[in-house]
PDB file of C-alpha atoms in Angstrom:
ATOM      1  CA  MET A 285       0.000 -69.813   7.077  1.00 55.00           C
ATOM      2  CA  PRO A 286       1.652 -73.430   7.275  1.00 61.00           C
ATOM      3  CA  ALA A 287       4.214 -74.044  10.285  1.00 62.00           C
ATOM      4  CA  GLU A 288       6.898 -75.074   7.633  1.00 64.00           C
ATOM      5  CA  ALA A 289       6.519 -71.041   5.855  1.00 58.00           C
ATOM      6  CA  ARG A 290       6.929 -69.911   9.220  1.00 59.00           C
ATOM      7  CA  ALA A 291       9.799 -71.351  10.250  1.00 59.00           C
ATOM      8  CA  GLY A 292      11.559 -70.525   7.134  1.00 60.00           C
ATOM      9  CA  LEU A 293      10.413 -66.769   7.658  1.00 57.00           C
ATOM     10  CA  ALA A 294      11.705 -66.732  11.053  1.00 56.00           C
ATOM     11  CA  GLU A 295      14.355 -68.491   9.915  1.00 61.00           C
ATOM     12  CA  ALA A 296      15.156 -65.861   7.208  1.00 57.00           C
ATOM     13  CA  LEU A 297      14.375 -62.505   9.124  1.00 56.00           C
ATOM     14  CA  GLY A 298      16.425 -64.179  12.189  1.00 54.00           C
ATOM     15  CA  GLY A 299      19.642 -63.742   9.902  1.00 52.00           C
ATOM     16  CA  LEU A 300      19.388 -60.227   9.469  1.00 52.00           C
ATOM     17  CA  PHE A 301      19.885 -59.331  13.132  1.00 50.00           C
ATOM     18  CA  ASP A 302      22.757 -60.778  15.338  1.00 49.00           C
ATOM     19  CA  ASP A 303      22.420 -61.886  18.762  1.00 50.00           C
ATOM     20  CA  ASP A 304      23.006 -58.942  20.540  1.00 51.00           C
ATOM     21  CA  ALA A 305      20.405 -56.673  18.541  1.00 50.00           C
ATOM     22  CA  ALA A 306      17.796 -59.089  18.836  1.00 49.00           C
ATOM     23  CA  LEU A 307      18.139 -59.578  22.323  1.00 49.00           C
ATOM     24  CA  SER A 308      18.729 -55.202  22.570  1.00 52.00           C
ATOM     25  CA  PHE A 309      15.427 -55.248  20.742  1.00 49.00           C
ATOM     26  CA  SER A 310      11.750 -55.251  22.670  1.00 51.00           C
ATOM     27  CA  THR A 311       8.567 -53.398  21.827  1.00 51.00           C
ATOM     28  CA  GLU A 312       9.316 -50.445  24.243  1.00 52.00           C
ATOM     29  CA  ASP A 313      11.289 -49.332  21.398  1.00 50.00           C
ATOM     30  CA  LEU A 314       8.344 -48.728  19.351  1.00 51.00           C
ATOM     31  CA  SER A 315       6.063 -47.113  21.970  1.00 55.00           C
ATOM     32  CA  MET A 316       5.295 -44.026  21.886  1.00 57.00           C
ATOM     33  CA  ASN A 317       4.402 -40.796  23.851  1.00 59.00           C
ATOM     34  CA  ALA A 318       1.201 -39.215  23.244  1.00 56.00           C
ATOM     35  CA  SER A 319       1.627 -36.265  25.104  1.00 58.00           C
ATOM     36  CA  ASN A 320       4.795 -35.210  22.333  1.00 60.00           C
ATOM     37  CA  TYR A 321       2.122 -35.243  19.732  1.00 60.00           C
ATOM     38  CA  LEU A 322      -0.892 -33.316  21.008  1.00 61.00           C
ATOM     39  CA  PRO A 323      -1.363 -29.850  19.576  1.00 64.00           C
ATOM     40  CA  ILE A 324       0.383 -26.968  21.702  1.00 66.00           C
ATOM     41  CA  GLU A 325      -1.555 -25.343  24.549  1.00 68.00           C
ATOM     42  CA  ASP A 326      -1.812 -22.136  26.479  1.00 70.00           C
ATOM     43  CA  MET A 327      -0.282 -19.806  23.135  1.00 73.00           C
ATOM     44  CA  GLU A 328      -0.659 -16.882  23.536  1.00 76.00           C
ATOM     45  CA  THR A 329      -0.816 -14.658  20.293  1.00 76.00           C
ATOM     46  CA  ALA A 330      -0.306 -10.675  20.178  1.00 76.00           C
ATOM     47  CA  TYR A 331      -1.820  -8.582  17.584  1.00 70.00           C
ATOM     48  CA  LEU A 332       0.018  -5.662  16.018  1.00 69.00           C
ATOM     49  CA  HIS A 333      -2.734  -4.139  15.028  1.00 65.00           C
ATOM     50  CA  GLY A 334      -6.368  -4.373  15.981  1.00 65.00           C
ATOM     51  CA  ASN A 335      -7.414  -7.884  17.628  1.00 67.00           C
ATOM     52  CA  GLU A 336      -8.813 -11.072  17.438  1.00 70.00           C
ATOM     53  CA  ASP A 337     -12.669  -9.611  16.308  1.00 72.00           C
ATOM     54  CA  TRP A 338     -10.920  -8.011  13.270  1.00 71.00           C
ATOM     55  CA  ARG A 339     -11.562  -8.832   9.895  1.00 73.00           C
ATOM     56  CA  MET A 340      -8.990  -8.671   6.668  1.00 70.00           C
ATOM     57  CA  PHE A 341     -11.172  -5.596   5.766  1.00 69.00           C
ATOM     58  CA  ASP A 342     -11.457  -3.816   8.997  1.00 70.00           C
ATOM     59  CA  CYS A 343      -7.242  -4.126   8.654  1.00 70.00           C
ATOM     60  CA  TYR A 344      -6.865  -3.163   5.417  1.00 71.00           C
ATOM     61  CA  GLY A 345     -10.406  -0.975   5.004  1.00 72.00           C
ATOM     62  CA  PRO A 346      -8.980   2.341   6.653  1.00 75.00           C
ATOM     63  CA  VAL A 347      -6.199   2.650   3.938  1.00 77.00           C
ATOM     64  CA  PHE A 348      -9.005   3.584   1.424  1.00 78.00           C
ATOM     65  CA  ILE A 349      -9.845   6.239   3.560  1.00 79.00           C
ATOM     66  CA  GLY A 350      -6.211   8.134   2.502  1.00 79.00           C
ATOM     67  CA  ILE A 351      -6.648   6.583  -1.679  1.00 80.00           C
ATOM     68  CA  PHE A 352     -10.139   7.910  -1.741  1.00 80.00           C
ATOM     69  CA  LEU A 353      -9.000  11.585  -0.287  1.00 81.00           C
ATOM     70  CA  CYS A 354      -5.769  12.192  -2.381  1.00 81.00           C
ATOM     71  CA  VAL A 355      -7.466  11.035  -5.640  1.00 82.00           C
ATOM     72  CA  PHE A 356     -10.903  12.916  -5.011  1.00 82.00           C
ATOM     73  CA  THR A 357      -8.702  16.001  -3.845  1.00 83.00           C
ATOM     74  CA  PHE A 358      -6.936  15.461  -6.828  1.00 82.00           C
ATOM     75  CA  ILE A 359      -8.896  15.443  -9.460  1.00 83.00           C
ATOM     76  CA  THR A 360     -11.413  18.141  -8.173  1.00 82.00           C
ATOM     77  CA  SER A 361      -8.590  20.258  -7.801  1.00 82.00           C
ATOM     78  CA  GLY A 362      -6.394  19.946 -10.740  1.00 82.00           C
ATOM     79  CA  MET A 363     -10.203  20.176 -13.088  1.00 83.00           C
ATOM     80  CA  SER A 364     -11.255  23.055 -11.317  1.00 82.00           C
ATOM     81  CA  LEU A 365      -8.062  25.131 -12.069  1.00 81.00           C
ATOM     82  CA  VAL A 366      -7.362  23.779 -15.380  1.00 82.00           C
ATOM     83  CA  THR A 367     -11.299  24.523 -16.383  1.00 83.00           C
ATOM     84  CA  GLU A 368     -11.059  27.987 -15.053  1.00 79.00           C
ATOM     85  CA  ARG A 369      -7.640  28.959 -17.110  1.00 78.00           C
ATOM     86  CA  MET A 370      -9.195  27.151 -20.268  1.00 80.00           C
ATOM     87  CA  GLY A 371     -12.089  29.678 -19.721  1.00 80.00           C
ATOM     88  CA  GLY A 372      -9.909  32.528 -19.590  1.00 78.00           C
ATOM     89  CA  THR A 373     -10.167  33.627 -15.866  1.00 76.00           C
ATOM     90  CA  MET A 374      -6.835  33.263 -14.987  1.00 73.00           C
ATOM     91  CA  THR A 375      -6.302  35.764 -17.724  1.00 75.00           C
ATOM     92  CA  ARG A 376      -8.647  38.125 -16.605  1.00 80.00           C
ATOM     93  CA  PHE A 377      -7.354  37.840 -13.027  1.00 75.00           C
ATOM     94  CA  LEU A 378      -3.700  38.717 -13.902  1.00 73.00           C
ATOM     95  CA  ALA A 379      -4.935  41.611 -16.024  1.00 79.00           C
ATOM     96  CA  THR A 380      -6.108  43.366 -12.559  1.00 80.00           C
ATOM     97  CA  PRO A 381      -3.783  44.868  -9.655  1.00 83.00           C
ATOM     98  CA  VAL A 382      -4.339  40.960  -7.820  1.00 78.00           C
ATOM     99  CA  LYS A 383      -0.533  39.896  -7.954  1.00 80.00           C
ATOM    100  CA  ALA A 384      -0.127  35.884  -9.304  1.00 73.00           C
ATOM    101  CA  GLY A 385       1.259  35.307  -5.581  1.00 76.00           C
ATOM    102  CA  GLN A 386      -2.251  35.885  -4.253  1.00 80.00           C
ATOM    103  CA  ILE A 387      -4.264  34.190  -6.456  1.00 77.00           C
ATOM    104  CA  LEU A 388      -2.589  31.048  -6.263  1.00 77.00           C
ATOM    105  CA  GLY A 389      -2.911  31.713  -2.549  1.00 81.00           C
ATOM    106  CA  GLY A 390      -6.894  31.783  -2.569  1.00 82.00           C
ATOM    107  CA  TYR A 391      -7.108  28.726  -4.773  1.00 81.00           C
ATOM    108  CA  THR A 392      -4.877  26.840  -2.285  1.00 82.00           C
ATOM    109  CA  LEU A 393      -6.983  28.373   0.534  1.00 85.00           C
ATOM    110  CA  ALA A 394     -10.556  27.589  -1.141  1.00 85.00           C
ATOM    111  CA  PHE A 395      -9.496  24.328  -2.400  1.00 83.00           C
ATOM    112  CA  GLY A 396      -8.016  23.730   0.983  1.00 83.00           C
ATOM    113  CA  LEU A 397     -11.331  24.214   3.187  1.00 86.00           C
ATOM    114  CA  LEU A 398     -12.889  22.429   0.429  1.00 84.00           C
ATOM    115  CA  ALA A 399     -10.565  19.455   1.061  1.00 83.00           C
ATOM    116  CA  CYS A 400     -10.883  19.603   5.067  1.00 84.00           C
ATOM    117  CA  LEU A 401     -14.769  19.310   4.378  1.00 86.00           C
ATOM    118  CA  GLN A 402     -14.236  16.923   2.314  1.00 83.00           C
ATOM    119  CA  SER A 403     -11.875  14.680   4.494  1.00 82.00           C
ATOM    120  CA  THR A 404     -13.852  15.306   7.632  1.00 84.00           C
ATOM    121  CA  ILE A 405     -17.276  13.333   5.834  1.00 86.00           C
ATOM    122  CA  ILE A 406     -15.532  10.799   4.580  1.00 83.00           C
ATOM    123  CA  LEU A 407     -13.968   9.923   7.931  1.00 84.00           C
ATOM    124  CA  TRP A 408     -17.768  10.449   9.020  1.00 85.00           C
ATOM    125  CA  VAL A 409     -18.999   8.508   6.747  1.00 84.00           C
ATOM    126  CA  ALA A 410     -16.024   5.524   7.406  1.00 81.00           C
ATOM    127  CA  LEU A 411     -16.085   5.487  11.151  1.00 81.00           C
ATOM    128  CA  THR A 412     -20.070   5.687  11.145  1.00 84.00           C
ATOM    129  CA  PHE A 413     -21.743   4.293   8.461  1.00 82.00           C
ATOM    130  CA  ILE A 414     -19.244   1.773   7.280  1.00 79.00           C
ATOM    131  CA  GLY A 415     -18.092   0.718  10.903  1.00 76.00           C
ATOM    132  CA  PHE A 416     -14.198   0.872  10.724  1.00 77.00           C
ATOM    133  CA  PRO A 417     -12.794   0.095  14.370  1.00 75.00           C
ATOM    134  CA  ASN A 418     -10.703   3.010  15.649  1.00 74.00           C
ATOM    135  CA  GLU A 419      -8.373   2.323  19.014  1.00 73.00           C
ATOM    136  CA  GLY A 420      -6.770   5.429  18.784  1.00 73.00           C
ATOM    137  CA  ASN A 421      -7.222   9.148  19.102  1.00 79.00           C
ATOM    138  CA  VAL A 422      -9.606  10.431  16.290  1.00 78.00           C
ATOM    139  CA  GLY A 423      -7.971  13.949  16.435  1.00 81.00           C
ATOM    140  CA  LEU A 424      -4.716  12.428  15.169  1.00 82.00           C
ATOM    141  CA  VAL A 425      -6.692  10.967  12.552  1.00 80.00           C
ATOM    142  CA  VAL A 426      -8.660  13.638  11.425  1.00 82.00           C
ATOM    143  CA  PHE A 427      -4.983  15.555  11.363  1.00 85.00           C
ATOM    144  CA  THR A 428      -3.386  12.958   9.044  1.00 82.00           C
ATOM    145  CA  CYS A 429      -6.774  12.964   6.697  1.00 81.00           C
ATOM    146  CA  ILE A 430      -6.511  17.422   6.286  1.00 83.00           C
ATOM    147  CA  THR A 431      -1.966  17.025   5.686  1.00 84.00           C
ATOM    148  CA  MET A 432      -3.306  14.760   3.133  1.00 82.00           C
ATOM    149  CA  ALA A 433      -5.926  16.403   1.398  1.00 82.00           C
ATOM    150  CA  MET A 434      -3.376  19.902   1.607  1.00 83.00           C
ATOM    151  CA  VAL A 435      -0.862  17.835   0.062  1.00 82.00           C
ATOM    152  CA  SER A 436      -3.325  16.922  -2.571  1.00 83.00           C
ATOM    153  CA  VAL A 437      -4.242  20.071  -3.099  1.00 83.00           C
ATOM    154  CA  ALA A 438      -0.606  21.559  -3.421  1.00 82.00           C
ATOM    155  CA  LEU A 439       0.280  18.206  -6.359  1.00 81.00           C
ATOM    156  CA  SER A 440      -2.680  19.785  -8.120  1.00 82.00           C
ATOM    157  CA  LEU A 441      -1.807  23.084  -8.581  1.00 80.00           C
ATOM    158  CA  LEU A 442       1.099  21.644  -9.602  1.00 79.00           C
ATOM    159  CA  VAL A 443      -0.018  19.098 -12.413  1.00 79.00           C
ATOM    160  CA  SER A 444      -2.703  21.659 -13.517  1.00 78.00           C
ATOM    161  CA  GLY A 445       0.384  23.933 -14.462  1.00 75.00           C
ATOM    162  CA  LEU A 446       1.430  21.401 -16.505  1.00 77.00           C
ATOM    163  CA  ALA A 447      -1.714  19.992 -17.968  1.00 78.00           C
ATOM    164  CA  THR A 448      -3.774  21.756 -20.322  1.00 79.00           C
ATOM    165  CA  THR A 449      -6.854  19.920 -20.535  1.00 80.00           C
ATOM    166  CA  PRO A 450      -8.915  18.256 -17.951  1.00 79.00           C
ATOM    167  CA  PHE A 451      -8.175  14.566 -19.854  1.00 81.00           C
ATOM    168  CA  GLN A 452      -4.428  15.342 -19.068  1.00 80.00           C
ATOM    169  CA  VAL A 453      -5.032  16.031 -15.415  1.00 80.00           C
ATOM    170  CA  ILE A 454      -6.855  12.093 -15.434  1.00 80.00           C
ATOM    171  CA  GLN A 455      -3.326  11.244 -17.309  1.00 79.00           C
ATOM    172  CA  LEU A 456      -0.870  13.038 -14.612  1.00 79.00           C
ATOM    173  CA  ILE A 457      -2.702  10.848 -11.675  1.00 76.00           C
ATOM    174  CA  LEU A 458      -0.672   7.566 -13.564  1.00 75.00           C
ATOM    175  CA  LEU A 459       2.495  10.099 -12.072  1.00 76.00           C
ATOM    176  CA  PHE A 460       1.635  11.699  -9.108  1.00 73.00           C
ATOM    177  CA  VAL A 461      -0.643   9.287  -6.981  1.00 73.00           C
ATOM    178  CA  VAL A 462      -0.710   5.660  -8.098  1.00 74.00           C
ATOM    179  CA  PRO A 463       2.959   5.425  -7.378  1.00 73.00           C
ATOM    180  CA  GLN A 464       1.721   7.070  -3.765  1.00 70.00           C
ATOM    181  CA  ILE A 465      -0.670   3.866  -3.424  1.00 70.00           C
ATOM    182  CA  LEU A 466       1.431   1.122  -4.873  1.00 72.00           C
ATOM    183  CA  LEU A 467       4.785   2.373  -2.371  1.00 68.00           C
ATOM    184  CA  CYS A 468       2.018   3.047   0.287  1.00 68.00           C
ATOM    185  CA  GLY A 469       3.801   0.879   3.302  1.00 62.00           C
ATOM    186  CA  ALA A 470       7.047   0.181   2.313  1.00 60.00           C
ATOM    187  CA  ASN A 471       9.724   1.119   3.712  1.00 62.00           C
ATOM    188  CA  LEU A 472      13.162   2.736   1.960  1.00 64.00           C
ATOM    189  CA  ALA A 473      15.025  -0.133   2.399  1.00 69.00           C
ATOM    190  CA  THR A 474      12.638  -2.229   1.031  1.00 67.00           C
ATOM    191  CA  VAL A 475      12.318  -0.499  -2.584  1.00 66.00           C
ATOM    192  CA  GLY A 476      14.970   2.108  -2.795  1.00 70.00           C
ATOM    193  CA  PHE A 477      17.328  -0.307  -4.574  1.00 73.00           C
ATOM    194  CA  ASP A 478      14.415  -0.633  -7.422  1.00 72.00           C
ATOM    195  CA  LEU A 479      13.459   2.818  -7.009  1.00 73.00           C
ATOM    196  CA  ALA A 480      17.417   3.891  -7.790  1.00 78.00           C
ATOM    197  CA  ILE A 481      17.120   1.853 -11.224  1.00 78.00           C
ATOM    198  CA  LEU A 482      13.663   3.285 -12.134  1.00 74.00           C
ATOM    199  CA  TRP A 483      15.691   6.625 -11.827  1.00 76.00           C
ATOM    200  CA  GLY A 484      18.404   5.281 -13.418  1.00 80.00           C
ATOM    201  CA  PHE A 485      16.625   4.294 -16.541  1.00 75.00           C
ATOM    202  CA  LEU A 486      14.755   7.485 -16.425  1.00 71.00           C
ATOM    203  CA  ALA A 487      17.893   9.489 -16.343  1.00 77.00           C
ATOM    204  CA  LEU A 488      19.130   6.919 -19.321  1.00 80.00           C
ATOM    205  CA  PHE A 489      15.906   7.699 -21.270  1.00 73.00           C
ATOM    206  CA  PHE A 490      16.170  11.420 -20.854  1.00 72.00           C
ATOM    207  CA  THR A 491      19.174  11.635 -21.821  1.00 78.00           C
ATOM    208  CA  LEU A 492      19.162   9.874 -24.798  1.00 74.00           C
ATOM    209  CA  ALA A 493      15.968  11.740 -25.724  1.00 70.00           C
ATOM    210  CA  ALA A 494      17.911  14.790 -25.723  1.00 73.00           C
ATOM    211  CA  ALA A 495      20.820  13.721 -27.839  1.00 74.00           C
ATOM    212  CA  SER A 496      17.978  12.179 -30.205  1.00 71.00           C
ATOM    213  CA  PHE A 497      16.711  15.973 -30.194  1.00 68.00           C
ATOM    214  CA  ARG A 498      20.222  17.518 -30.635  1.00 71.00           C
ATOM    215  CA  LYS A 499      21.155  15.339 -33.580  1.00 70.00           C
ATOM    216  CA  LYS A 500      17.773  15.685 -35.715  1.00 58.00           C
ATOM    217  CA  ARG A 501      18.320  19.739 -35.131  1.00 55.00           C
ATOM    218  CA  ALA A 502      21.939  19.895 -36.298  1.00 51.00           C
TER     219      ALA A 502
END
C-alpha cells in the first residue's frame, strides 16, 4: 500500500476515537484466556436407570415384556372363553348343578395358572436368551409379571362377556389394552387434563346418541 494511502487511512480511523480512548486501548484487551474456553472436565454423570454400559434397547426393551404378556394373555383367554360359549359348553355347564360363580372361578384359576406359566417363560427368555440386564430383585419382577397376567385374565373375562365372536375380542383390544400401552409411564398430572376432555367428549357423545334414539323411538 502506498505511503499516502496508509497515512489517509490512519487519519480516517483516528477520527473515530478520541484521544483518551486511543491511549487506554491496548492489545491486552483483545487477548483471550484459553482456559475459559476448554471443555468441562471432571463432570460426574448420575444414571436414574442402568449405567453407562446400557444401550437404548436395554432401557426400553423390558417394557415389551409387560406388553407381550398383557396382550397374549388377553387374546388367548378371551378367545377361548368366547369359542367355548359359541360351542355351547357354557350352556351345558349351566344345565348342571354347578353355579355360575364356580364356573367363572374355575376358568379364572385355569387361565391364571396358564398366565403364570406364560409370564415365567417370557421372563426367562428375556433374561437368559435376549440378555436384558437386571440390577434389582428378580422376585419382584416375577411378582409384577404374575400380577399383570392376572389383571389381563380378569379383563379377558370381562371382554368375553361383551364379545360374541373371536374377532370382536381383537377389536376390544383397542379399547382395553392399547390405551394402557400408550399411557404407561405417564402420571396423572401429565395426562389428567387430556383424559378429562376425552371423558367429556364421550359423555357428550353418549348423551346425544341416547337423545337420538329416544327421538327416533318417539
